[in-house]
CSV table of C-alpha atoms in Angstrom, one decimal:
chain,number,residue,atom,x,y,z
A,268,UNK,CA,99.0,113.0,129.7
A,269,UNK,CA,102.3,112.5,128.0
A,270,UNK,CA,101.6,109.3,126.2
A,271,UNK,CA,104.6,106.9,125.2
A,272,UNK,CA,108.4,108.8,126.8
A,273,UNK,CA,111.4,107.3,126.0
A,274,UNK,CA,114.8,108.2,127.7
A,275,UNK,CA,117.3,109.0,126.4
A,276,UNK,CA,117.0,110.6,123.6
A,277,UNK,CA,120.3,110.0,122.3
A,278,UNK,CA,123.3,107.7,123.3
A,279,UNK,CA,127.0,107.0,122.1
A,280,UNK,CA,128.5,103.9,123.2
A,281,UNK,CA,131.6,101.5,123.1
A,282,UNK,CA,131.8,98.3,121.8
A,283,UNK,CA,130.9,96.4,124.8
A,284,UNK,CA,129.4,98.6,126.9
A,285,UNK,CA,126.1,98.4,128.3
A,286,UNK,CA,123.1,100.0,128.8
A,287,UNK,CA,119.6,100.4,129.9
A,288,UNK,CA,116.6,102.4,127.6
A,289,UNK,CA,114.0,103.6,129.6
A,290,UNK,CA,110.3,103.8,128.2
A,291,UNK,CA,107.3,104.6,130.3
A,292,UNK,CA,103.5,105.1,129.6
A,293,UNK,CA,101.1,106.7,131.5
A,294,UNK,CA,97.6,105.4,129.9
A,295,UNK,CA,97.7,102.1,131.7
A,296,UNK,CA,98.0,100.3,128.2
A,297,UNK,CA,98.4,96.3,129.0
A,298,UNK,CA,100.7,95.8,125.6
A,299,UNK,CA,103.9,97.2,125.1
A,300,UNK,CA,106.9,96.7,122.7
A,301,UNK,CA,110.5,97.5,121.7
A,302,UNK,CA,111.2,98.2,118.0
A,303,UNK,CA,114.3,99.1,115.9
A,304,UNK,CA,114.5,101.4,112.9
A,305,UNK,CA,117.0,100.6,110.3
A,306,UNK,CA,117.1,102.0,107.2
A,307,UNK,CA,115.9,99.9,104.5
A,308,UNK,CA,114.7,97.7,106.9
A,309,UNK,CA,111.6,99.2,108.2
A,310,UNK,CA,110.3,98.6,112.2
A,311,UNK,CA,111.5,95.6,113.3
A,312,UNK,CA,110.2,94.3,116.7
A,313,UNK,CA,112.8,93.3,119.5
A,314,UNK,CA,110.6,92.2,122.2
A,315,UNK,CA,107.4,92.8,124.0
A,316,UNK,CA,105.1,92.2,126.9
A,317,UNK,CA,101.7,91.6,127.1
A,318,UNK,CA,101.5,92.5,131.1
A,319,UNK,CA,103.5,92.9,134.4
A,320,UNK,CA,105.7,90.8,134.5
A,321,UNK,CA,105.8,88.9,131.4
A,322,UNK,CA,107.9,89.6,128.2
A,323,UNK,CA,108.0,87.5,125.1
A,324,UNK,CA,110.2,87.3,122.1
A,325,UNK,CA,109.6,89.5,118.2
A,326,UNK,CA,111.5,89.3,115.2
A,327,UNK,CA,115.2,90.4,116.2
A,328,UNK,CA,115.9,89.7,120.5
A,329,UNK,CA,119.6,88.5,120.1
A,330,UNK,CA,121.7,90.9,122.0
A,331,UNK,CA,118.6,92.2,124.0
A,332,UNK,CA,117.5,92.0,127.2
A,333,UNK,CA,113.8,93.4,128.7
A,334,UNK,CA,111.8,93.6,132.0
A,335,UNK,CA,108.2,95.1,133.0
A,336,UNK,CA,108.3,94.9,136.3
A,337,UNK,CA,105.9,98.0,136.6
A,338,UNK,CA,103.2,98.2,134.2
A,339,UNK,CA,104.0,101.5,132.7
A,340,UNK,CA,107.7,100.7,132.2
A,341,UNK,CA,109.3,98.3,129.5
A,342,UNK,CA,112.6,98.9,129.8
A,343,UNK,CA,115.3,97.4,127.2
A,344,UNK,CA,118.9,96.6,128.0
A,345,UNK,CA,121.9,95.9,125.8
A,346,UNK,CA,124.4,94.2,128.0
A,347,UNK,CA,127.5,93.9,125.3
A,348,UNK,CA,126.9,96.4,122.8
A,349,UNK,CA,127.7,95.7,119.4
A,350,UNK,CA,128.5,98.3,115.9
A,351,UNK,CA,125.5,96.4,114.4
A,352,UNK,CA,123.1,97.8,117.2
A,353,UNK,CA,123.2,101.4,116.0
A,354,UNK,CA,120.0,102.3,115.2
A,355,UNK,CA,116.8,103.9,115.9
A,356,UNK,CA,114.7,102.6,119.2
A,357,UNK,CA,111.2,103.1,119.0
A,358,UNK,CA,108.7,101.7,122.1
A,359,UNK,CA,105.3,101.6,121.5
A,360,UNK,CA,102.1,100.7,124.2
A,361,UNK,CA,99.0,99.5,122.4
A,362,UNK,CA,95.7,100.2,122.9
A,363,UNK,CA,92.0,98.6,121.7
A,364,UNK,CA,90.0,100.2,118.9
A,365,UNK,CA,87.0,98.7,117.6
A,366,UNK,CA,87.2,95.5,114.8
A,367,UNK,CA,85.5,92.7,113.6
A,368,UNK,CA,82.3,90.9,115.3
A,369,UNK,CA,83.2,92.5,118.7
A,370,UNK,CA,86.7,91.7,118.7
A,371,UNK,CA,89.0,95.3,119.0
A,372,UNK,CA,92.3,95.4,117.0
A,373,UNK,CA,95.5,96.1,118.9
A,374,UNK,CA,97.5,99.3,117.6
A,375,UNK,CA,100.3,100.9,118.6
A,376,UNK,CA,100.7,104.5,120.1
A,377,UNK,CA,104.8,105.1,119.9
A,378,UNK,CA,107.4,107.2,121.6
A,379,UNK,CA,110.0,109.7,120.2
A,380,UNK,CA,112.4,107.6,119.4
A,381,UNK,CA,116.0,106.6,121.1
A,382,UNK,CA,119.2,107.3,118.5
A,383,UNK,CA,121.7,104.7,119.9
A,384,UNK,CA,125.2,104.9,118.3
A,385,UNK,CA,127.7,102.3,119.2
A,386,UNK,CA,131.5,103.3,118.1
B,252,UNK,CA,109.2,86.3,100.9
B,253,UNK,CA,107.8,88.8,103.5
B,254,UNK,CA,104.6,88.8,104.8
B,255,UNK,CA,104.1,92.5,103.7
B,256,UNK,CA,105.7,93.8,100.6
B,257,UNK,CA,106.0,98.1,100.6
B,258,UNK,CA,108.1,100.0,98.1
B,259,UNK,CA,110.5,101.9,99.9
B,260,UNK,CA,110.5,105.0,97.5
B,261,UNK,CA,111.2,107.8,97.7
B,262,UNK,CA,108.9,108.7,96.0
B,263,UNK,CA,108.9,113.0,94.8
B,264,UNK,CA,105.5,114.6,94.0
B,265,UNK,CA,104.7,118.3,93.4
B,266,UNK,CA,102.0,119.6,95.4
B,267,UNK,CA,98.6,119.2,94.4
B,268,UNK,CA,99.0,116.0,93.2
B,269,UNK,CA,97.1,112.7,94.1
B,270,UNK,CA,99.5,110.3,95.4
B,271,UNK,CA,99.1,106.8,95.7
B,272,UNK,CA,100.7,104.2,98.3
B,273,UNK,CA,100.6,100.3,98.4
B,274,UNK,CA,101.5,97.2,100.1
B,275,UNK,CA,100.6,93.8,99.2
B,276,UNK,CA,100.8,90.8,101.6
B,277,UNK,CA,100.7,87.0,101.6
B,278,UNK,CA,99.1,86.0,105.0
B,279,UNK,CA,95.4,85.9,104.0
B,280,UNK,CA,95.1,85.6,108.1
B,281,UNK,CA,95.1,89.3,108.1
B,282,UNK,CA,91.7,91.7,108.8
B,283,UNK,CA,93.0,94.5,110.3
B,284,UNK,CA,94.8,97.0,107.9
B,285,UNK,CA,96.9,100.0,109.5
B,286,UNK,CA,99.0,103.3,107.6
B,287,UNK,CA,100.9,104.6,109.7
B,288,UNK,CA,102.8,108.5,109.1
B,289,UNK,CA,106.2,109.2,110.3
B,290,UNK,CA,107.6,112.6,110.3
B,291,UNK,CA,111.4,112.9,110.0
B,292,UNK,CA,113.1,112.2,113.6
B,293,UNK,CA,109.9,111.9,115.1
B,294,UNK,CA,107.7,108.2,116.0
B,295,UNK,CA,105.1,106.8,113.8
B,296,UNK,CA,101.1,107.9,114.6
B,297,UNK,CA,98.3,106.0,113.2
B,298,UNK,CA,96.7,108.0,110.5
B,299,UNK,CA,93.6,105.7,109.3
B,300,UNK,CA,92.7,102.0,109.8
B,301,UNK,CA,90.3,100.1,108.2
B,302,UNK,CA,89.2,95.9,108.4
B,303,UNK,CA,86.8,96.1,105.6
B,304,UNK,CA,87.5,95.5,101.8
B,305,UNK,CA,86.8,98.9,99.8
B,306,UNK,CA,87.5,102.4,100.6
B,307,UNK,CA,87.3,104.4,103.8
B,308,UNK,CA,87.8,107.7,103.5
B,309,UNK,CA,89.2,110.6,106.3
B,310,UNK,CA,89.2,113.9,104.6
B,311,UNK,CA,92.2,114.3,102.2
B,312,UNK,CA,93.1,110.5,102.8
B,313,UNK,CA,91.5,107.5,101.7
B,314,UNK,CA,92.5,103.9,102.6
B,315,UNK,CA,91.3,101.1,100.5
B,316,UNK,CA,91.6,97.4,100.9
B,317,UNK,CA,91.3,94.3,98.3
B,318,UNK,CA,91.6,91.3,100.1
B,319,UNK,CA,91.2,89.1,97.1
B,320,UNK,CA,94.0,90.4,95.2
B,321,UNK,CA,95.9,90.7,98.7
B,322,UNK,CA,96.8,94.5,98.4
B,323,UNK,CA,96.3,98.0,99.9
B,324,UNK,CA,96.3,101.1,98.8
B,325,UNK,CA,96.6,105.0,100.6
B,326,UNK,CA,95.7,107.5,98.4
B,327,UNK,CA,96.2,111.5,99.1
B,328,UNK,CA,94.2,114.1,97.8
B,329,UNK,CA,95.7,117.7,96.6
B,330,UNK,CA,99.1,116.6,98.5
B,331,UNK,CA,100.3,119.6,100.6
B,332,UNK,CA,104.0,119.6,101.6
B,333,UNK,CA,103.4,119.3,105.1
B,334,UNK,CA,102.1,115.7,104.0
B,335,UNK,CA,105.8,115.1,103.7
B,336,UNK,CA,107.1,111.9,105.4
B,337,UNK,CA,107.6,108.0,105.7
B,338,UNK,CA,104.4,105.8,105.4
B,339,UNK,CA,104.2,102.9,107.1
B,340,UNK,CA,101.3,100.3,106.3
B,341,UNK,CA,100.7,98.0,108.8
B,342,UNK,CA,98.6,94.6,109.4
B,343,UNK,CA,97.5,92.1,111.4
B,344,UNK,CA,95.2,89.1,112.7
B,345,UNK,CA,92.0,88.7,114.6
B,346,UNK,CA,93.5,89.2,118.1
B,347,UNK,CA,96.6,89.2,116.8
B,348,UNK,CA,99.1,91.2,119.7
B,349,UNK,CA,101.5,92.2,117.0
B,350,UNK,CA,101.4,94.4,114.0
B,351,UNK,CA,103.2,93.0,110.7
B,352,UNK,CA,104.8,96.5,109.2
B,353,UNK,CA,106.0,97.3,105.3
B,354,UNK,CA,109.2,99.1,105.4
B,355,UNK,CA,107.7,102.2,105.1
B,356,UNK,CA,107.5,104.4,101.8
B,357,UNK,CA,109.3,107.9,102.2
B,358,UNK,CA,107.3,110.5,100.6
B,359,UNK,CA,108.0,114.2,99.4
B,360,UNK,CA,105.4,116.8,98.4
B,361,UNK,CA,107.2,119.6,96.3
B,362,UNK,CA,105.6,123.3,96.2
């Protein structure tokens, strides 16, 4: 079971170039989301999806782009990259854990991270 | 004003110490109370969460919550080094799908 991957690891871009982060999960969690890490500025969510096929936005989508086309894959795309993208990626799938009168609460198991650096 | 409020730090202990972490928030909305621990270049991983006011307790770590007075608390027991990292406290509604996050509180534990 390898839980929440992220690929890569680490990326170094050009202003305006473009690219795709990859992150997979492999305990068939419904929820899944893109954050950044900034510093100072603590987890902010891009986007997320609730299921195949459906995405929605968070706190910070401009200049982002998503698809789940496959339930174990969110994958995030940048397709103009910008200076002020350089950050920390972090994807997270949620999963269920028991709450108030029957209803669970949603929390969030997260990958390794994905340093992006845009020159 | 944002919905959760966490000192950033850093905050510098030596080891043995008790240590104490808070956030406060402003959406009374929110039952479900989350800390988070990140280790340095590494993701986030739930340590403890609670949706009860008072204190829960998981060994050397004990999460408390006052809902009247809007604020929550993580406190460590005989800090070790290794308990070294950022802490993240975390929130949300009843069904909520999204968790609201404080910045995150970077923590060092000195030998």
């Amino acid at each position: 079971n390898a839980g929440v991957t992220q690929t890569p690891k680490f990326r170094v871009l050009k202003t305006g170039q473009s690219m795709t982060l990859l992150c997979a999960q492999d305990m068939n969690h419904e929820y899944m989301y893109w954050y950044r890490q900034d510093p100072g500025m603590g987890l902010r969510l891009i986007h997320y999806s609730v299921g195949e096929g459906t995405t929605a936005k968070g706190e910070v989508p401009d200049g982002y782009n998503v698809s789940r086309l496959k339930k174990q894959n969110f994958l995030l795309g940048l397709e103009s990259a910008a200076p002020s993208q350089t950050s920390v990626y972090f994807c997270a799938s949620s999963y269920t854990l028991p709450g108030l009168a029957g209803v669970g609460v949603e929390t969030q198991y997260f990958g390794p991270g994905t340093r992006l650096l845009v020159l | 004003q944002k919905e959760v409020e966490q000192d950033p730090g850093p905050l510098s202990v030596p080891e043995g110490a008790i240590v104490s972490l808070n956030c406060t928030y402003s959406n009374s909305a929110f039952q479900y109370f989350m800390w988070y621990r990140q280790y340095s270049r590494k993701g986030p991983e739930l340590l403890m969460y609670t949706y009860s006011s008072g204190n829960k307790e998981d060994g050397r770590f004990t999460a408390q919550v006052d809902k009247s007075s809007k604020y929550i608390s993580l406190f460590i027991r005989d800090s070790q080094p290794s308990d070294s990292a950022t802490y993240l406290c975390a929130m949300s509604g009843l069904g909520a799908q999204k968790l609201v996050f404080g910045q995150g509180t970077r923590l060092t534990i000195n030998p």
